[in-house]
Coordinates of C-alpha atoms in Angstrom, one line a residue:
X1 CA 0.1 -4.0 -20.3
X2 CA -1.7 -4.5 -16.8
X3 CA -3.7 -2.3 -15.4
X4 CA -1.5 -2.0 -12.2
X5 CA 1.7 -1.4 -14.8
X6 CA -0.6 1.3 -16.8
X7 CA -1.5 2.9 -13.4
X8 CA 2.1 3.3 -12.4
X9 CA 3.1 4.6 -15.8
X10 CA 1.5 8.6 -15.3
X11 CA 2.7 9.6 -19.0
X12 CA 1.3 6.4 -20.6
X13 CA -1.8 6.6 -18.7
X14 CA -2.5 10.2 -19.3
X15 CA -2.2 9.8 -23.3
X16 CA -4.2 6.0 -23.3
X17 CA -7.2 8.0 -21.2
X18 CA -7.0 11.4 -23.6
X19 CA -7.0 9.5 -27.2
X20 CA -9.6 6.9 -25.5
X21 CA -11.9 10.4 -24.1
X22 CA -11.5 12.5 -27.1
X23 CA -12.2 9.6 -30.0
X24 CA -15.7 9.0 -27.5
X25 CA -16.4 12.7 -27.8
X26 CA -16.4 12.0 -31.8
X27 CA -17.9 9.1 -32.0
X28 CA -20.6 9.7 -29.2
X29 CA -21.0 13.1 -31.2
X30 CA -20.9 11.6 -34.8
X31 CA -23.6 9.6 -33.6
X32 CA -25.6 12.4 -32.0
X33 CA -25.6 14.1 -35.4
X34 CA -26.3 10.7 -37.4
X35 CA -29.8 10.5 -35.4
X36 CA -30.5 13.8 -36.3
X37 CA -30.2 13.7 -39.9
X38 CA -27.6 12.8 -42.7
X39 CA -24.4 14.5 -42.0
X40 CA -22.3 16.6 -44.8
X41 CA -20.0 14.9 -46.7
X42 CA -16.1 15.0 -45.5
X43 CA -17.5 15.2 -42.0
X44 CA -16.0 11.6 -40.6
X45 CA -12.6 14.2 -41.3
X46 CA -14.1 17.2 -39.6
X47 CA -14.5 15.5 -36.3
X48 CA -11.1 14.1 -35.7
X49 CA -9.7 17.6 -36.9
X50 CA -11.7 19.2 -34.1
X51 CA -11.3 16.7 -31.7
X52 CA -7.3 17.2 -32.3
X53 CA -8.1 20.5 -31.8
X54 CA -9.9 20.0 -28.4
X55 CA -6.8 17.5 -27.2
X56 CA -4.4 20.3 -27.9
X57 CA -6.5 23.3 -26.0
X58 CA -6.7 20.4 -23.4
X59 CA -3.1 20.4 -23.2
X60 CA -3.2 24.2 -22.7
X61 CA -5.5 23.4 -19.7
X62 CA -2.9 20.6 -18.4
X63 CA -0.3 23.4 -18.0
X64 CA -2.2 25.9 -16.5
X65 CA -4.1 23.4 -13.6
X66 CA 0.1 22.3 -13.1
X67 CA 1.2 25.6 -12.5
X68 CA -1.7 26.4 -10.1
X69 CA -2.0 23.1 -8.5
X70 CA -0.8 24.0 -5.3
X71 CA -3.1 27.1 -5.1
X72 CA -5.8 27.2 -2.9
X73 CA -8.9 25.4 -3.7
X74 CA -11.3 29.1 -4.2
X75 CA -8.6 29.9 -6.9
X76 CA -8.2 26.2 -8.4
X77 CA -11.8 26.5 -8.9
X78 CA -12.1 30.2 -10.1
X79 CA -8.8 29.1 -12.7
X80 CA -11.0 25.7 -13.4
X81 CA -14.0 27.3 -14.6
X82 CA -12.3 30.4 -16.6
X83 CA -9.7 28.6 -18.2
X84 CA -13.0 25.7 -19.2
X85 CA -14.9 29.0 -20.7
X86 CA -11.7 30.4 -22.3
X87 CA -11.1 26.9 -24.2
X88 CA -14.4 26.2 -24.9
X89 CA -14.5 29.7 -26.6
X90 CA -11.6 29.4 -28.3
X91 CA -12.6 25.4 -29.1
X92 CA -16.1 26.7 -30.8
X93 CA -13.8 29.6 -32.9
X94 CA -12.2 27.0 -34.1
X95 CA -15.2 24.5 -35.2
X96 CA -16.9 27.2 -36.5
X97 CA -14.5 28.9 -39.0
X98 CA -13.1 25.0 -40.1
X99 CA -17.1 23.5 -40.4
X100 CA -18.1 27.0 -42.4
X101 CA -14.7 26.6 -44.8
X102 CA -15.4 23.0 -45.5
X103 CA -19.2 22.9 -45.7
X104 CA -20.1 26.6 -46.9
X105 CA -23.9 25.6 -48.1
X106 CA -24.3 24.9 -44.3
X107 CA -23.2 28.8 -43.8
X108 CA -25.8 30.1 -46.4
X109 CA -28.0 28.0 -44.5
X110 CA -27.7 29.5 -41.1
X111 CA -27.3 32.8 -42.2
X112 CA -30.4 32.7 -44.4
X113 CA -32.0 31.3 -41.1
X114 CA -30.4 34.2 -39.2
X115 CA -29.0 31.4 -36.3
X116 CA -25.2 31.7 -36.8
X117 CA -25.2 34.0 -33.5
X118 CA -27.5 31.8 -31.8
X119 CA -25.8 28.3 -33.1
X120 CA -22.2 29.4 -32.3
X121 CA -23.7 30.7 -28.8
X122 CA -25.0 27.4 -27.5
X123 CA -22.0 25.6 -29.0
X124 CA -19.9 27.5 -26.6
X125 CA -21.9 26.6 -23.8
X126 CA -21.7 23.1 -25.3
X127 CA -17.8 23.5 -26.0
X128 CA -17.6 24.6 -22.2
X129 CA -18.7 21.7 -20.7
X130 CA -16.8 19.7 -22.3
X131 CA -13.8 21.2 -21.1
X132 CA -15.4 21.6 -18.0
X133 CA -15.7 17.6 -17.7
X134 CA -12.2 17.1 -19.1
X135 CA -10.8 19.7 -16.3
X136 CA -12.6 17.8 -13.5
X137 CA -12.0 14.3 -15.0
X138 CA -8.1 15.6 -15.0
X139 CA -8.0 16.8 -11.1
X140 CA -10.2 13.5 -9.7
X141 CA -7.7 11.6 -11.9
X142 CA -4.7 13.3 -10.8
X143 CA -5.8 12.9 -7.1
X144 CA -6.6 9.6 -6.8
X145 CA -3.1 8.9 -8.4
X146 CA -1.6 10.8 -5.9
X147 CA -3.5 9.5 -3.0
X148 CA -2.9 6.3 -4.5
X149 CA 0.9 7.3 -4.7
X150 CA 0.7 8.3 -1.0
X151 CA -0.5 5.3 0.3
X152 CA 2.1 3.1 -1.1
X153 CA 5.0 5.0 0.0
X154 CA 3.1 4.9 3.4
X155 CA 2.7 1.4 3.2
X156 CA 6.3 0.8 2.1
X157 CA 7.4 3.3 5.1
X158 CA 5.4 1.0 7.5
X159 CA 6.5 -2.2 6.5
X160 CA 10.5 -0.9 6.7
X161 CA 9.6 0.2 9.7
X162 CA 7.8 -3.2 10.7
X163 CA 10.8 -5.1 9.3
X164 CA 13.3 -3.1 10.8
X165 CA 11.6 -3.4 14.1
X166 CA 11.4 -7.2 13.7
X167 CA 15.5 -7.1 13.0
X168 CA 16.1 -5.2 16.2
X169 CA 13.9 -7.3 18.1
X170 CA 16.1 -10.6 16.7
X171 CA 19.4 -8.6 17.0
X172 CA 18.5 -8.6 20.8
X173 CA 18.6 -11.8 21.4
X174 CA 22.4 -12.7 20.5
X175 CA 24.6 -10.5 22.7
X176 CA 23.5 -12.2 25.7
X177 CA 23.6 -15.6 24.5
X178 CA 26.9 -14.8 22.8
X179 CA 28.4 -13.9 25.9
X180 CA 27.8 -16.5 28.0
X181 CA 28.8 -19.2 25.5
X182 CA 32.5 -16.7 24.8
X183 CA 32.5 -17.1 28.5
X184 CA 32.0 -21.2 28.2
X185 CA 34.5 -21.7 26.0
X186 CA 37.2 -19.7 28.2
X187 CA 36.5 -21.4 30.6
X188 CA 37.4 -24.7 28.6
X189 CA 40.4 -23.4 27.5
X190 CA 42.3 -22.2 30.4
X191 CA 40.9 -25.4 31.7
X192 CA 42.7 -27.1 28.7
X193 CA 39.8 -28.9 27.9
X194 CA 40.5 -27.9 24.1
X195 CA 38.3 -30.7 22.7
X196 CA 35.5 -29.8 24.0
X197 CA 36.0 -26.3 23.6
X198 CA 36.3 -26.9 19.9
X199 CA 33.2 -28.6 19.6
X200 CA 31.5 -25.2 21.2
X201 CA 32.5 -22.9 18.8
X202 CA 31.6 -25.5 15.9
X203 CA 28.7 -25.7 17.1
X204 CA 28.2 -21.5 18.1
X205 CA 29.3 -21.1 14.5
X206 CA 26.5 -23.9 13.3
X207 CA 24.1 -21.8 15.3
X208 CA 25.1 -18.3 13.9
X209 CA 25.0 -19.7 10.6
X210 CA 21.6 -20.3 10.5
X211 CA 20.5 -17.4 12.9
X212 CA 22.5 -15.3 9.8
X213 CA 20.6 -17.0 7.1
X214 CA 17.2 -17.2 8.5
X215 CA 15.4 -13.6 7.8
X216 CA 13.4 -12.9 10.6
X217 CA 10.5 -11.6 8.2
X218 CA 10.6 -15.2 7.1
X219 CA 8.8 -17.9 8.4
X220 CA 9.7 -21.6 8.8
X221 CA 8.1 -24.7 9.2
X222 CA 8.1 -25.9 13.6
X223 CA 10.7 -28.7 12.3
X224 CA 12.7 -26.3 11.2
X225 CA 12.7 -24.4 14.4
X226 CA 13.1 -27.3 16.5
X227 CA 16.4 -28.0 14.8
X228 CA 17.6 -24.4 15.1
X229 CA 16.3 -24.9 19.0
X230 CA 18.6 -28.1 19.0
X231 CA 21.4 -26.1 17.8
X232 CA 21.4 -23.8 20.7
X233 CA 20.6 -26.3 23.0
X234 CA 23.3 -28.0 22.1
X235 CA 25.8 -25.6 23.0
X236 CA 23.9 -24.6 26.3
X237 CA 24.1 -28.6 27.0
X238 CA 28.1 -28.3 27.1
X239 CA 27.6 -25.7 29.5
X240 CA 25.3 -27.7 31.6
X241 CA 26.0 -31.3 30.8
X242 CA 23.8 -33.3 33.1
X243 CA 21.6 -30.6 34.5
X244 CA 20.0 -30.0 31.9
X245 CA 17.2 -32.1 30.6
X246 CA 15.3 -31.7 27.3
X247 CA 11.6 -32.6 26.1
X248 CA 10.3 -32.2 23.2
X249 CA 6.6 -33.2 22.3
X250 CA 5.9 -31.9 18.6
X251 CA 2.9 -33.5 17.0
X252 CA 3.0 -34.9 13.1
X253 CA 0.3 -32.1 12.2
X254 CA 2.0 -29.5 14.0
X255 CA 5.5 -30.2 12.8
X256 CA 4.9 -28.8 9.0
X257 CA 3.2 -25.6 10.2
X258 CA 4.5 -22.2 9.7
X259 CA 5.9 -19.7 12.3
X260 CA 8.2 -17.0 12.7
X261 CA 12.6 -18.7 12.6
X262 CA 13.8 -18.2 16.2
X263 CA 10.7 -17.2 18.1
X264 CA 11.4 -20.2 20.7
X265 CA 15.0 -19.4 21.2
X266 CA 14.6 -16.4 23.4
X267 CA 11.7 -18.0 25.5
X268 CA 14.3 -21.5 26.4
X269 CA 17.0 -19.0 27.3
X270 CA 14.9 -17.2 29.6
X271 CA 14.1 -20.7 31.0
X272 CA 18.1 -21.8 31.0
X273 CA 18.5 -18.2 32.7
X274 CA 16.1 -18.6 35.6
X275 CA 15.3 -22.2 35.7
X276 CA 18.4 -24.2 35.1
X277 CA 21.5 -21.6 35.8
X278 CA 20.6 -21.0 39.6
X279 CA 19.5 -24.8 40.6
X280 CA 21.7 -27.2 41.6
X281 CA 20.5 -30.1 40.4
X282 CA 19.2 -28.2 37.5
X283 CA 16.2 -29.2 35.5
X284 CA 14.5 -29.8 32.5
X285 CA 12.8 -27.8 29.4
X286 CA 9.8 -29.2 27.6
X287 CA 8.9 -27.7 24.2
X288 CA 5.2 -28.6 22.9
X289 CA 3.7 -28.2 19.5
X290 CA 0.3 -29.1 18.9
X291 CA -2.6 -28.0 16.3
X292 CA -6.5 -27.0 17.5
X293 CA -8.8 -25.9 15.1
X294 CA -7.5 -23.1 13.1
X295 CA -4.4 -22.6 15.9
X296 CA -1.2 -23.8 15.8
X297 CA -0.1 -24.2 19.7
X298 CA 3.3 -23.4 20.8
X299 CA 4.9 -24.1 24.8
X300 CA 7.8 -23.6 26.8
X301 CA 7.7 -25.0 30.3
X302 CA 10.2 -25.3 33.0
X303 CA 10.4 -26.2 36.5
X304 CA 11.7 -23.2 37.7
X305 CA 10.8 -20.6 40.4
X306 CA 8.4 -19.6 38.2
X307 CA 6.9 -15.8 38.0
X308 CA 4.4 -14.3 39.5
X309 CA 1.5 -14.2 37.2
X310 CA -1.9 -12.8 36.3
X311 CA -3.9 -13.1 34.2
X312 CA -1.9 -14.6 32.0
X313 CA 0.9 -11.7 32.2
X314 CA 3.7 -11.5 35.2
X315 CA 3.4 -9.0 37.6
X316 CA 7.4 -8.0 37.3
X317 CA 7.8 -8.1 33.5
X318 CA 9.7 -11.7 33.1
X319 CA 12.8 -10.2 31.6
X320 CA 13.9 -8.8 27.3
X321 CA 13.9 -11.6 25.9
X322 CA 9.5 -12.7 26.9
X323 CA 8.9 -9.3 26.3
X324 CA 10.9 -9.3 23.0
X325 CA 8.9 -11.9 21.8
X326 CA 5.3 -10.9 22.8
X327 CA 6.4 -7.6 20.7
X328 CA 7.5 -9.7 17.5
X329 CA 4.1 -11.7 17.5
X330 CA 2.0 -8.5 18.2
X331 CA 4.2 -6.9 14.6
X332 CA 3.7 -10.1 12.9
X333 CA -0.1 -11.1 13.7
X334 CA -1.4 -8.1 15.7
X335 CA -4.6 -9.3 17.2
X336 CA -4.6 -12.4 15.9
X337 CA -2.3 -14.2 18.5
X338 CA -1.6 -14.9 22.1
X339 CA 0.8 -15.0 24.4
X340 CA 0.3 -15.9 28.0
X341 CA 2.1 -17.1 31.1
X342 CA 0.7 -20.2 33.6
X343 CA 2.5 -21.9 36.2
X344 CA 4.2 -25.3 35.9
X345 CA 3.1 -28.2 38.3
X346 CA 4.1 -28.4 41.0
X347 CA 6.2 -25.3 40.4
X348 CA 8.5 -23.5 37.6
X349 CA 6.4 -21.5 34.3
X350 CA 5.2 -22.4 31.0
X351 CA 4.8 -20.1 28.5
X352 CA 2.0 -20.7 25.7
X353 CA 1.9 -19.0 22.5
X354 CA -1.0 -19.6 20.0
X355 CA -1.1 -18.3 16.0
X356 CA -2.8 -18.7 13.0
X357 CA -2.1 -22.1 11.5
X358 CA -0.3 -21.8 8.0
X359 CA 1.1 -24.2 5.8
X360 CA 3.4 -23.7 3.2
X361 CA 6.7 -21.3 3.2
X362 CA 5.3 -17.9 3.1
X363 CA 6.8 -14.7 3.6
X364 CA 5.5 -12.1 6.2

């Protein structure tokens, strides 16, 4: 068994630390006495016996500190030292009366001596720090378990919450898209242009298929999203035919590196929205990947209008879908990523996104 398997398992870990603290005691004790002297003979069965004894008052303890563990801490602390005492006393009782019935020339000894007052005296003192130990070793155990305890079901609450928010943010991006494609295709059929109109929805339900399969907690390779990109586009081309003009410049290195499935999409509709939908002669799309040191590089330009920007950011927002996906980058790679906005020469906007370069399928 692991120790992260033990660590979730409270009952097995609670019995696996009292046998291992208690069979110390002995032995640490046994040895004590053996560099003293010779102990009596039986005593390697007197130990256990007492030590059994101790587990058991320890138990005792255990019931008490989980009845008044939601006490204040002055009254934890009052109950932690009394209930140590009261088991220590009764722990010594115990030793005393089994060590005196089983080695009875050791009595004769002490009370010749006139030390069996003294003797059991400082082994309740002795008796009570022991249980003292055990009771502090039990509560800094307990709470670390349950701070531990707390953080994962924070964690687990935050990364729900961080995978839920990534859904929504993906879930955005279809209604318009789907309704301007629904639109398309009635168009081509009460034009009776049912050929073509078939060949949109094949390819809308191509396009679903993958947006449906692709987890947007997962990432894919920039190959992979270029052919989901393609997908899209192709549907948008049917819409657009001529007017629309595609570039794509994806370098060998780049094309195996990992990024978030549909992160593009949003940004090229946004370009097909305000760059190509209200031009009449239309115009093109260009979609860059290229790899710097350490960075994989990611652009959408157009030659659009353009936005007014600043600093990298536009001055009237840029529309959901650029501001859906500067949120999805900031959950995935918080600080460690940019997004920015430039202009296009002579006019229209590129958008530039940079990330950690990553190879190999991993998931977020």
């Amino acid at each position: 068994m692991n120790t992260n398997t033990l660590l979730k398992d409270k009952r097995t870990l609670f019995w696996t630390l009292q046998f291992a603290g208690w069979s110390g005691w002995a032995m640490s004790f046994y040895l004590g006495v053996i560099m003293w002297g010779s102990p009596p003979q039986n005593y390697l069965w007197y130990l256990p016996l007492i030590a059994t004894i101790g587990m058991g008052l320890s138990l005792v303890l255990r019931g008490i500190y989980r009845y008044m563990w939601e006490m204040d801490l002055p009254r934890r602390i009052v109950a932690i030292v009394a209930g140590s005492y009261g088991a220590g006393l009764v722990w010594m009782a115990c030793r005393g009366t089994i060590f005196y019935n089983m080695f009875p020339t050791e009595r004769k000894t002490s009370e010749r001596g006139g030390m069996e007052f003294l003797s059991y005296f400082d082994g309740a003192i002795s008796a009570f720090w022991v249980m003292l130990v055990w009771s502090a070793l039990y509560f800094g155990i307990k709470n670390y378990l349950q701070a531990q305890a707390e953080k994962e079901r924070s964690l687990k609450a935050l990364s729900m919450a961080h995978e839920a928010q990534l859904k929504m943010l993906q879930y955005q991006l279809n209604p318009h898209f789907l309704f301007n494609t629904l639109n398309a295709i009635s168009t081509l059929v009460l034009d009776k242009n049912n050929e073509l109109a078939n060949v949109m929805v094949t390819r809308l339900s191509r396009f679903l298929r993958y947006t449906l399969d692709n987890d947007p907690m997962q990432k894919v390779t920039v190959s992979e999203e270029v052919e989901a990109l393609k997908l899209y586009l192709d549907i948008e081309k049917v819409r657009f035919d001529e007017r629309l003009q595609l570039r794509f410049n994806i370098q060998p290195e780049a094309s195996g590196a990992m990024m978030p499935s549909l992160l593009l999409q949003p940004l090229v509709e946004n370009s097909i929205k305000y760059a190509i939908a209200h031009a009449i002669n239309g115009g093109y799309i260009s979609v860059n990947a290229r790899v710097e040191p350490d960075t994989l590089v990611l652009e959408v330009a157009d030659d659009g209008p353009g936005l007014d920007v600043n600093n990298g950011v536009s001055t009237n927002g840029g529309g959901v879908g650029l501001s859906n996906c500067r949120e999805r980058l900031n959950e995935i790679y918080h600080e460690r990523q940019s997004f920015t906005l430039g202009k296009t020469e002579p006019h229209g906007l590129t958008i530039t996104i940079r990330i950690p370069l990553e190879y190999g399928k991993e998931v977020q």
